[in-house]
Amino acid sequence: MACIIKFELIKTCPRTGARLGKLYTPHGTIDTPVFMPVGTQATVKAVTPKILDELEAEIILSNTYHLYLRPGHNLIDEAGGLHKFMSWNKPILTDSGGFQVFSLADLRRISDSGVEFQSHLDGSYHFFSPEKVMEIENKLGADIIMAFDICSPYPCDYEEAKKDLERTIKWAKRCKEAHQRKDQALFGIIQGGMYEDLRTRSVEEMLTIDFPGYGIGGLSVGEPKELMYEVLDVLNPVMPKDKPRYLMGVGSPDCLVEGVLRGVDMFDCVLPTRIARNGTAMTSQGRLVVRNATYQSDFSPLDPECDCYTCKNFTRAYIRHLVKAGEILSSILITIHNIRFLINLMKNMRQAILEDRLPEFRNNFFDGYDRT
């Protein structure tokens, strides 16, 4: 079944392997590299779709596991699909729910057929097979959907990572056979833990199945960042040049910069919205914990270099007051800033790739950025 979603590679940076591209979907064109805000339960926490559009978000992500449990994929299908249900007219990606299922260590049982698990909501029993996940994702109707995989933990010994990879390969084949919609791009997922030969084998096997794009899973699961970068260095030269590459679950500014340098096209993470609700902002100097007392009389914006609504209109002192008072507006304002900060970061990197100056951009970025 030919997929109508297409990827155009516009440019590859000769000095780094960073890539500039466009991903064409039924709900709009996405400029890559791109950061995707996460709307786990068909909403990006603390912001409306209108705000996301004004922030220039190009695509958002929702979660198959959570939407299956509540409100249910059949109800969303009855509503006309996820786009209509949540009133978002731009592209959507749904993950397979695999990471959520496998994080329920004491509530699930894995076999070759799939995974039996208990709901974290009410303890009820459910079963996800590759075929069931495709049924759910087809009914949700996102533009890009992910194959059902096994995310190996960190640390993980070689034999466990190999077993997880072999199941992931088998399930990827079953997902492709069960996938029913040509207006959805089904991405395969590269696994293999932190082992170079398993990662290389994963790429080879996924290429024989032939997906229109590939996720890089099993990273940002507790390993040191330098180890993640080593895995990306292994994958960059062996992954197909003409297909988009999606590093799953990664969203800190430093990792976005390093990931783009290593040929990654797509990123997602709950980090910018989660830390916003805890009173922390992402800035060009690093994380700013605005609830700290040092900002009580600080009348500067969260980031003087940012063009977002929050930074144009509100001070650190005011936002700290909102955080300390437990006001919902604090989460809204910091979320607006954090999402816009990452969108601007990706926009600036795209321009740097276009102008062949990404290494210089990286150096300038880290000159002012505190990684702690």
mmCIF file of C-alpha atoms in Angstrom:
data_model
loop_
_atom_site.group_PDB
_atom_site.id
_atom_site.type_symbol
_atom_site.label_atom_id
_atom_site.label_comp_id
_atom_site.label_asym_id
_atom_site.label_seq_id
_atom_site.Cartn_x
_atom_site.Cartn_y
_atom_site.Cartn_z
ATOM 1 C CA MET A 1 0.000 0.000 0.000
ATOM 2 C CA ALA A 2 1.642 3.226 -1.196
ATOM 3 C CA CYS A 3 1.705 6.007 1.388
ATOM 4 C CA ILE A 4 0.747 9.503 0.223
ATOM 5 C CA ILE A 5 2.969 11.137 2.866
ATOM 6 C CA LYS A 6 6.329 12.131 1.366
ATOM 7 C CA PHE A 7 9.695 13.380 2.639
ATOM 8 C CA GLU A 8 11.906 15.733 0.646
ATOM 9 C CA LEU A 9 15.559 16.032 1.666
ATOM 10 C CA ILE A 10 16.577 19.555 0.687
ATOM 11 C CA LYS A 11 20.115 19.726 1.980
ATOM 12 C CA THR A 12 22.677 17.795 4.014
ATOM 13 C CA CYS A 13 25.359 19.737 5.872
ATOM 14 C CA PRO A 14 28.704 18.469 4.492
ATOM 15 C CA ARG A 15 30.566 19.150 7.741
ATOM 16 C CA THR A 16 28.162 17.462 10.150
ATOM 17 C CA GLY A 17 25.536 15.368 8.368
ATOM 18 C CA ALA A 18 22.732 17.619 9.660
ATOM 19 C CA ARG A 19 19.734 17.612 7.339
ATOM 20 C CA LEU A 20 17.186 20.126 6.085
ATOM 21 C CA GLY A 21 13.926 18.743 4.737
ATOM 22 C CA LYS A 22 10.181 18.940 4.253
ATOM 23 C CA LEU A 23 7.626 16.320 5.286
ATOM 24 C CA TYR A 24 4.375 16.508 3.317
ATOM 25 C CA THR A 25 1.218 15.245 5.057
ATOM 26 C CA PRO A 26 -2.559 15.535 4.451
ATOM 27 C CA HIS A 27 -2.731 18.191 7.184
ATOM 28 C CA GLY A 28 0.197 20.347 6.141
ATOM 29 C CA THR A 29 3.900 20.517 5.399
ATOM 30 C CA ILE A 30 6.457 20.182 8.186
ATOM 31 C CA ASP A 31 9.869 21.834 7.963
ATOM 32 C CA THR A 32 12.587 19.631 9.428
ATOM 33 C CA PRO A 33 14.415 19.398 11.741
ATOM 34 C CA VAL A 34 11.354 19.924 13.935
ATOM 35 C CA PHE A 35 10.368 19.706 17.595
ATOM 36 C CA MET A 36 6.913 18.234 18.278
ATOM 37 C CA PRO A 37 5.099 19.317 21.466
ATOM 38 C CA VAL A 38 3.447 16.378 23.224
ATOM 39 C CA GLY A 39 -0.323 16.286 23.689
ATOM 40 C CA THR A 40 -0.573 12.944 25.468
ATOM 41 C CA GLN A 41 -4.332 12.969 26.056
ATOM 42 C CA ALA A 42 -5.315 14.901 22.906
ATOM 43 C CA THR A 43 -4.198 18.167 24.482
ATOM 44 C CA VAL A 44 -0.871 19.885 25.023
ATOM 45 C CA LYS A 45 -1.108 20.707 28.710
ATOM 46 C CA ALA A 46 -1.874 24.346 29.646
ATOM 47 C CA VAL A 47 -2.293 25.661 26.082
ATOM 48 C CA THR A 48 -5.090 25.685 23.500
ATOM 49 C CA PRO A 49 -4.738 24.629 19.854
ATOM 50 C CA LYS A 50 -5.041 28.309 18.910
ATOM 51 C CA ILE A 51 -2.055 29.168 21.096
ATOM 52 C CA LEU A 52 -0.059 26.293 19.608
ATOM 53 C CA ASP A 53 -0.822 27.602 16.131
ATOM 54 C CA GLU A 54 0.310 31.100 17.143
ATOM 55 C CA LEU A 55 3.514 29.592 18.549
ATOM 56 C CA GLU A 56 4.082 28.104 15.054
ATOM 57 C CA ALA A 57 3.958 24.491 16.207
ATOM 58 C CA GLU A 58 3.940 22.435 13.005
ATOM 59 C CA ILE A 59 3.008 19.024 14.394
ATOM 60 C CA ILE A 60 2.043 17.614 17.790
ATOM 61 C CA LEU A 61 2.154 14.133 19.273
ATOM 62 C CA SER A 62 -0.565 12.165 21.070
ATOM 63 C CA ASN A 63 -0.420 8.870 22.934
ATOM 64 C CA THR A 64 -2.107 5.686 21.769
ATOM 65 C CA TYR A 65 -2.053 3.955 25.159
ATOM 66 C CA HIS A 66 -3.725 6.818 27.027
ATOM 67 C CA LEU A 67 -6.322 7.542 24.330
ATOM 68 C CA TYR A 68 -7.196 3.841 24.067
ATOM 69 C CA LEU A 69 -7.925 3.737 27.805
ATOM 70 C CA ARG A 70 -9.680 7.113 27.870
ATOM 71 C CA PRO A 71 -11.881 8.146 26.063
ATOM 72 C CA GLY A 72 -11.384 5.195 23.686
ATOM 73 C CA HIS A 73 -10.332 4.978 20.043
ATOM 74 C CA ASN A 74 -13.837 4.074 18.878
ATOM 75 C CA LEU A 75 -15.279 7.250 20.356
ATOM 76 C CA ILE A 76 -12.558 9.345 18.703
ATOM 77 C CA ASP A 77 -13.250 7.594 15.400
ATOM 78 C CA GLU A 78 -16.959 8.348 15.830
ATOM 79 C CA ALA A 79 -16.058 12.036 16.393
ATOM 80 C CA GLY A 80 -14.326 12.106 12.998
ATOM 81 C CA GLY A 81 -10.791 11.283 14.094
ATOM 82 C CA LEU A 82 -8.257 12.892 16.363
ATOM 83 C CA HIS A 83 -7.910 16.119 14.372
ATOM 84 C CA LYS A 84 -11.613 16.929 14.643
ATOM 85 C CA PHE A 85 -11.908 15.622 18.186
ATOM 86 C CA MET A 86 -9.235 18.011 19.488
ATOM 87 C CA SER A 87 -9.790 20.783 16.915
ATOM 88 C CA TRP A 88 -6.218 20.716 15.570
ATOM 89 C CA ASN A 89 -5.894 21.124 11.808
ATOM 90 C CA LYS A 90 -2.156 20.556 11.473
ATOM 91 C CA PRO A 91 -0.294 17.216 11.435
ATOM 92 C CA ILE A 92 -0.410 14.773 14.348
ATOM 93 C CA LEU A 93 1.837 11.831 15.227
ATOM 94 C CA THR A 94 0.684 9.041 17.530
ATOM 95 C CA ASP A 95 3.150 6.747 19.233
ATOM 96 C CA SER A 96 2.262 3.081 19.575
ATOM 97 C CA GLY A 97 1.876 3.045 23.340
ATOM 98 C CA GLY A 98 4.790 0.636 23.563
ATOM 99 C CA PHE A 99 6.861 2.792 25.879
ATOM 100 C CA GLN A 100 3.922 3.294 28.258
ATOM 101 C CA VAL A 101 3.046 -0.405 28.299
ATOM 102 C CA PHE A 102 6.622 -1.483 28.951
ATOM 103 C CA SER A 103 7.073 1.106 31.683
ATOM 104 C CA LEU A 104 4.339 -0.733 33.613
ATOM 105 C CA ALA A 105 6.916 -3.251 34.793
ATOM 106 C CA ASP A 106 4.738 -4.849 37.459
ATOM 107 C CA LEU A 107 1.510 -4.633 35.477
ATOM 108 C CA ARG A 108 2.318 -6.362 32.193
ATOM 109 C CA ARG A 109 3.309 -9.714 30.683
ATOM 110 C CA ILE A 110 5.106 -9.955 27.322
ATOM 111 C CA SER A 111 4.855 -12.826 24.846
ATOM 112 C CA ASP A 112 5.512 -13.213 21.123
ATOM 113 C CA SER A 113 1.826 -12.498 20.554
ATOM 114 C CA GLY A 114 1.887 -9.117 22.305
ATOM 115 C CA VAL A 115 1.548 -7.627 25.766
ATOM 116 C CA GLU A 116 -1.096 -8.202 28.417
ATOM 117 C CA PHE A 117 -1.247 -5.295 30.842
ATOM 118 C CA GLN A 118 -3.319 -3.732 33.579
ATOM 119 C CA SER A 119 -4.691 -0.238 33.204
ATOM 120 C CA HIS A 120 -3.032 2.291 35.492
ATOM 121 C CA LEU A 121 -6.494 3.889 35.825
ATOM 122 C CA ASP A 122 -8.630 1.057 37.180
ATOM 123 C CA GLY A 123 -6.568 -2.127 37.100
ATOM 124 C CA SER A 124 -8.594 -3.675 34.231
ATOM 125 C CA TYR A 125 -6.798 -6.111 31.936
ATOM 126 C CA HIS A 126 -6.042 -5.373 28.280
ATOM 127 C CA PHE A 127 -4.007 -6.911 25.465
ATOM 128 C CA PHE A 128 -1.955 -5.065 22.855
ATOM 129 C CA SER A 129 -0.825 -7.019 19.818
ATOM 130 C CA PRO A 130 0.727 -5.353 16.756
ATOM 131 C CA GLU A 131 -2.611 -5.836 14.985
ATOM 132 C CA LYS A 132 -4.572 -4.270 17.852
ATOM 133 C CA VAL A 133 -2.252 -1.267 17.975
ATOM 134 C CA MET A 134 -2.693 -0.735 14.215
ATOM 135 C CA GLU A 135 -6.467 -0.916 14.636
ATOM 136 C CA ILE A 136 -6.308 1.750 17.359
ATOM 137 C CA GLU A 137 -3.936 4.056 15.478
ATOM 138 C CA ASN A 138 -5.867 3.701 12.213
ATOM 139 C CA LYS A 139 -9.030 4.806 14.016
ATOM 140 C CA LEU A 140 -7.281 7.701 15.772
ATOM 141 C CA GLY A 141 -6.323 8.935 12.310
ATOM 142 C CA ALA A 142 -2.986 10.690 12.915
ATOM 143 C CA ASP A 143 -0.832 11.563 9.912
ATOM 144 C CA ILE A 144 2.139 9.582 11.247
ATOM 145 C CA ILE A 145 1.790 6.452 13.365
ATOM 146 C CA MET A 146 4.407 4.287 15.032
ATOM 147 C CA ALA A 147 4.878 0.528 14.927
ATOM 148 C CA PHE A 148 4.493 -1.452 18.164
ATOM 149 C CA ASP A 149 7.942 -2.130 19.613
ATOM 150 C CA ILE A 150 9.775 -3.119 22.766
ATOM 151 C CA CYS A 151 11.811 -0.378 24.408
ATOM 152 C CA SER A 152 14.748 -1.989 26.216
ATOM 153 C CA PRO A 153 15.563 -0.470 29.610
ATOM 154 C CA TYR A 154 18.882 1.015 30.638
ATOM 155 C CA PRO A 155 20.985 -0.668 31.776
ATOM 156 C CA CYS A 156 20.193 -3.790 29.762
ATOM 157 C CA ASP A 157 22.404 -6.795 29.108
ATOM 158 C CA TYR A 158 23.155 -7.922 25.571
ATOM 159 C CA GLU A 159 20.882 -10.968 25.497
ATOM 160 C CA GLU A 160 17.873 -9.016 26.768
ATOM 161 C CA ALA A 161 18.448 -6.243 24.221
ATOM 162 C CA LYS A 162 18.788 -8.855 21.461
ATOM 163 C CA LYS A 163 15.540 -10.577 22.479
ATOM 164 C CA ASP A 164 13.705 -7.248 22.568
ATOM 165 C CA LEU A 165 15.079 -6.356 19.142
ATOM 166 C CA GLU A 166 14.007 -9.665 17.604
ATOM 167 C CA ARG A 167 10.458 -9.209 18.884
ATOM 168 C CA THR A 168 10.441 -5.611 17.642
ATOM 169 C CA ILE A 169 11.408 -6.813 14.148
ATOM 170 C CA LYS A 170 8.683 -9.478 14.101
ATOM 171 C CA TRP A 171 6.084 -7.023 15.374
ATOM 172 C CA ALA A 172 7.137 -4.410 12.801
ATOM 173 C CA LYS A 173 6.348 -6.880 10.001
ATOM 174 C CA ARG A 174 2.957 -7.623 11.538
ATOM 175 C CA CYS A 175 2.238 -3.918 11.951
ATOM 176 C CA LYS A 176 2.939 -3.247 8.290
ATOM 177 C CA GLU A 177 0.677 -6.132 7.233
ATOM 178 C CA ALA A 178 -2.154 -4.889 9.488
ATOM 179 C CA HIS A 179 -1.864 -1.186 8.611
ATOM 180 C CA GLN A 180 -4.903 -0.143 6.551
ATOM 181 C CA ARG A 181 -4.646 3.551 5.627
ATOM 182 C CA LYS A 182 -2.522 5.086 2.885
ATOM 183 C CA ASP A 183 -3.152 8.583 4.308
ATOM 184 C CA GLN A 184 -1.113 7.584 7.372
ATOM 185 C CA ALA A 185 2.656 7.044 7.334
ATOM 186 C CA LEU A 186 3.642 4.041 9.468
ATOM 187 C CA PHE A 187 7.170 4.474 10.864
ATOM 188 C CA GLY A 188 9.295 1.545 11.982
ATOM 189 C CA ILE A 189 11.403 1.874 15.130
ATOM 190 C CA ILE A 190 15.123 1.196 15.515
ATOM 191 C CA GLN A 191 15.996 -0.599 18.754
ATOM 192 C CA GLY A 192 19.014 -2.546 20.045
ATOM 193 C CA GLY A 193 19.900 -0.950 23.360
ATOM 194 C CA MET A 194 23.372 0.577 23.572
ATOM 195 C CA TYR A 195 24.954 -2.152 21.426
ATOM 196 C CA GLU A 196 26.424 -1.085 18.079
ATOM 197 C CA ASP A 197 25.930 -4.401 16.292
ATOM 198 C CA LEU A 198 22.301 -4.683 17.431
ATOM 199 C CA ARG A 199 21.532 -1.130 16.325
ATOM 200 C CA THR A 200 23.103 -1.794 12.920
ATOM 201 C CA ARG A 201 21.170 -5.034 12.579
ATOM 202 C CA SER A 202 17.961 -3.221 13.521
ATOM 203 C CA VAL A 203 18.476 -0.726 10.692
ATOM 204 C CA GLU A 204 19.176 -3.510 8.200
ATOM 205 C CA GLU A 205 16.074 -5.471 9.194
ATOM 206 C CA MET A 206 13.801 -2.406 9.184
ATOM 207 C CA LEU A 207 15.034 -1.438 5.731
ATOM 208 C CA THR A 208 13.998 -4.838 4.372
ATOM 209 C CA ILE A 209 10.476 -4.234 5.720
ATOM 210 C CA ASP A 210 10.610 -0.742 4.131
ATOM 211 C CA PHE A 211 8.855 2.011 6.062
ATOM 212 C CA PRO A 212 8.399 5.645 4.922
ATOM 213 C CA GLY A 213 10.220 6.837 8.070
ATOM 214 C CA TYR A 214 12.055 5.507 11.104
ATOM 215 C CA GLY A 215 11.930 6.240 14.806
ATOM 216 C CA ILE A 216 15.024 5.851 16.965
ATOM 217 C CA GLY A 217 13.766 4.295 20.177
ATOM 218 C CA GLY A 218 15.376 3.131 23.389
ATOM 219 C CA LEU A 219 17.315 6.346 24.017
ATOM 220 C CA SER A 220 16.771 8.982 26.700
ATOM 221 C CA VAL A 221 15.850 6.119 29.040
ATOM 222 C CA GLY A 222 18.366 6.955 31.762
ATOM 223 C CA GLU A 223 21.661 6.541 29.919
ATOM 224 C CA PRO A 224 24.319 9.301 29.989
ATOM 225 C CA LYS A 225 23.827 11.796 27.175
ATOM 226 C CA GLU A 226 27.267 11.031 25.752
ATOM 227 C CA LEU A 227 26.227 7.400 25.319
ATOM 228 C CA MET A 228 23.104 8.517 23.449
ATOM 229 C CA TYR A 229 25.268 10.609 21.144
ATOM 230 C CA GLU A 230 27.517 7.592 20.504
ATOM 231 C CA VAL A 231 24.503 5.550 19.393
ATOM 232 C CA LEU A 232 23.387 8.378 17.089
ATOM 233 C CA ASP A 233 26.900 8.516 15.617
ATOM 234 C CA VAL A 234 26.590 4.814 14.807
ATOM 235 C CA LEU A 235 23.161 5.247 13.208
ATOM 236 C CA ASN A 236 23.739 8.425 11.192
ATOM 237 C CA PRO A 237 25.755 6.846 8.339
ATOM 238 C CA VAL A 238 23.679 3.657 8.070
ATOM 239 C CA MET A 239 20.131 5.026 8.171
ATOM 240 C CA PRO A 240 18.502 5.775 4.788
ATOM 241 C CA LYS A 241 19.154 9.264 3.473
ATOM 242 C CA ASP A 242 15.731 9.679 1.854
ATOM 243 C CA LYS A 243 13.567 8.872 4.898
ATOM 244 C CA PRO A 244 12.841 11.017 7.983
ATOM 245 C CA ARG A 245 14.531 10.104 11.267
ATOM 246 C CA TYR A 246 12.675 10.624 14.527
ATOM 247 C CA LEU A 247 14.533 10.558 17.871
ATOM 248 C CA MET A 248 11.809 9.586 20.300
ATOM 249 C CA GLY A 249 11.359 11.231 23.694
ATOM 250 C CA VAL A 250 14.193 13.776 23.450
ATOM 251 C CA GLY A 251 13.597 17.489 24.009
ATOM 252 C CA SER A 252 16.204 19.278 26.124
ATOM 253 C CA PRO A 253 17.823 22.131 24.150
ATOM 254 C CA ASP A 254 21.338 20.677 24.318
ATOM 255 C CA CYS A 255 20.122 17.280 23.070
ATOM 256 C CA LEU A 256 18.200 18.920 20.223
ATOM 257 C CA VAL A 257 21.348 20.685 19.046
ATOM 258 C CA GLU A 258 23.486 17.561 19.335
ATOM 259 C CA GLY A 259 20.792 15.419 17.709
ATOM 260 C CA VAL A 260 20.440 17.725 14.703
ATOM 261 C CA LEU A 261 24.221 17.647 14.279
ATOM 262 C CA ARG A 262 23.912 13.865 14.036
ATOM 263 C CA GLY A 263 21.288 13.814 11.292
ATOM 264 C CA VAL A 264 18.041 13.660 13.296
ATOM 265 C CA ASP A 265 14.960 15.255 11.674
ATOM 266 C CA MET A 266 12.217 14.980 14.323
ATOM 267 C CA PHE A 267 12.071 15.192 18.122
ATOM 268 C CA ASP A 268 9.373 15.066 20.811
ATOM 269 C CA CYS A 269 9.327 15.325 24.589
ATOM 270 C CA VAL A 270 7.061 16.230 27.516
ATOM 271 C CA LEU A 271 9.966 18.101 29.111
ATOM 272 C CA PRO A 272 9.075 21.712 28.130
ATOM 273 C CA THR A 273 5.495 21.427 29.377
ATOM 274 C CA ARG A 274 6.300 19.311 32.439
ATOM 275 C CA ILE A 275 8.976 21.594 33.836
ATOM 276 C CA ALA A 276 6.766 24.620 33.064
ATOM 277 C CA ARG A 277 4.179 23.285 35.508
ATOM 278 C CA ASN A 278 6.956 23.049 38.110
ATOM 279 C CA GLY A 279 7.994 26.679 37.592
ATOM 280 C CA THR A 280 11.040 26.138 35.356
ATOM 281 C CA ALA A 281 11.771 27.894 32.071
ATOM 282 C CA MET A 282 14.110 26.968 29.222
ATOM 283 C CA THR A 283 16.344 29.889 28.248
ATOM 284 C CA SER A 284 19.352 30.635 26.069
ATOM 285 C CA GLN A 285 21.441 30.536 29.277
ATOM 286 C CA GLY A 286 20.031 27.214 30.508
ATOM 287 C CA ARG A 287 17.197 26.309 32.875
ATOM 288 C CA LEU A 288 15.749 29.109 34.969
ATOM 289 C CA VAL A 289 13.914 28.002 38.115
ATOM 290 C CA VAL A 290 11.673 31.029 38.350
ATOM 291 C CA ARG A 291 10.201 29.995 41.719
ATOM 292 C CA ASN A 292 13.599 30.680 43.351
ATOM 293 C CA ALA A 293 13.789 33.681 45.693
ATOM 294 C CA THR A 294 16.499 35.335 43.613
ATOM 295 C CA TYR A 295 13.820 36.349 41.074
ATOM 296 C CA GLN A 296 11.451 37.958 43.581
ATOM 297 C CA SER A 297 12.340 41.492 42.401
ATOM 298 C CA ASP A 298 13.638 40.620 38.931
ATOM 299 C CA PHE A 299 11.646 42.645 36.419
ATOM 300 C CA SER A 300 13.329 41.246 33.311
ATOM 301 C CA PRO A 301 11.662 38.681 30.993
ATOM 302 C CA LEU A 302 12.310 34.963 31.303
ATOM 303 C CA ASP A 303 14.690 35.231 28.329
ATOM 304 C CA PRO A 304 15.598 38.632 26.838
ATOM 305 C CA GLU A 305 16.294 36.917 23.505
ATOM 306 C CA CYS A 306 12.796 35.361 23.230
ATOM 307 C CA ASP A 307 9.934 36.807 21.155
ATOM 308 C CA CYS A 308 7.077 34.903 22.824
ATOM 309 C CA TYR A 309 3.951 36.480 24.336
ATOM 310 C CA THR A 310 5.191 35.724 27.841
ATOM 311 C CA CYS A 311 8.561 37.382 27.412
ATOM 312 C CA LYS A 312 7.065 40.424 25.680
ATOM 313 C CA ASN A 313 4.539 41.097 28.441
ATOM 314 C CA PHE A 314 5.563 39.612 31.808
ATOM 315 C CA THR A 315 8.508 39.672 34.207
ATOM 316 C CA ARG A 316 10.259 36.981 36.193
ATOM 317 C CA ALA A 317 8.998 38.636 39.378
ATOM 318 C CA TYR A 318 5.371 38.444 38.258
ATOM 319 C CA ILE A 319 5.628 34.849 37.056
ATOM 320 C CA ARG A 320 7.367 33.859 40.311
ATOM 321 C CA HIS A 321 4.466 35.449 42.200
ATOM 322 C CA LEU A 322 2.020 33.310 40.165
ATOM 323 C CA VAL A 323 4.033 30.149 40.843
ATOM 324 C CA LYS A 324 4.227 30.811 44.588
ATOM 325 C CA ALA A 325 0.494 31.621 44.696
ATOM 326 C CA GLY A 326 -0.373 28.395 42.877
ATOM 327 C CA GLU A 327 -2.048 30.253 40.023
ATOM 328 C CA ILE A 328 -2.815 28.305 36.826
ATOM 329 C CA LEU A 329 -1.565 31.232 34.749
ATOM 330 C CA SER A 330 2.017 30.462 35.769
ATOM 331 C CA SER A 331 1.830 27.102 33.974
ATOM 332 C CA ILE A 332 0.252 28.705 30.927
ATOM 333 C CA LEU A 333 2.826 31.493 30.621
ATOM 334 C CA ILE A 334 5.890 29.293 31.152
ATOM 335 C CA THR A 335 4.529 26.620 28.801
ATOM 336 C CA ILE A 336 4.016 29.245 26.095
ATOM 337 C CA HIS A 337 7.597 30.373 26.556
ATOM 338 C CA ASN A 338 9.167 26.895 26.655
ATOM 339 C CA ILE A 339 7.409 25.692 23.506
ATOM 340 C CA ARG A 340 8.234 28.879 21.627
ATOM 341 C CA PHE A 341 11.847 28.678 22.802
ATOM 342 C CA LEU A 342 12.266 25.197 21.298
ATOM 343 C CA ILE A 343 10.418 26.109 18.098
ATOM 344 C CA ASN A 344 12.732 29.112 17.663
ATOM 345 C CA LEU A 345 15.750 26.924 18.388
ATOM 346 C CA MET A 346 14.758 24.531 15.590
ATOM 347 C CA LYS A 347 14.002 27.427 13.234
ATOM 348 C CA ASN A 348 17.439 28.931 13.881
ATOM 349 C CA MET A 349 19.129 25.579 13.295
ATOM 350 C CA ARG A 350 17.295 25.145 9.993
ATOM 351 C CA GLN A 351 18.601 28.542 8.894
ATOM 352 C CA ALA A 352 22.119 27.617 10.041
ATOM 353 C CA ILE A 353 22.005 24.397 7.994
ATOM 354 C CA LEU A 354 20.806 26.357 4.955
ATOM 355 C CA GLU A 355 23.724 28.782 5.338
ATOM 356 C CA ASP A 356 26.365 26.090 6.103
ATOM 357 C CA ARG A 357 27.141 27.455 9.568
ATOM 358 C CA LEU A 358 25.675 24.861 11.941
ATOM 359 C CA PRO A 359 28.991 24.081 13.713
ATOM 360 C CA GLU A 360 29.405 27.793 14.425
ATOM 361 C CA PHE A 361 25.798 27.966 15.623
ATOM 362 C CA ARG A 362 26.457 25.070 17.990
ATOM 363 C CA ASN A 363 29.560 26.743 19.427
ATOM 364 C CA ASN A 364 27.762 30.045 19.931
ATOM 365 C CA PHE A 365 24.799 28.308 21.545
ATOM 366 C CA PHE A 366 26.918 26.436 24.065
ATOM 367 C CA ASP A 367 29.041 29.491 24.827
ATOM 368 C CA GLY A 368 26.050 30.886 26.704
ATOM 369 C CA TYR A 369 24.140 27.748 27.645
ATOM 370 C CA ASP A 370 24.539 26.125 31.063
ATOM 371 C CA ARG A 371 24.010 22.369 30.695
ATOM 372 C CA THR A 372 23.567 21.716 34.415
#
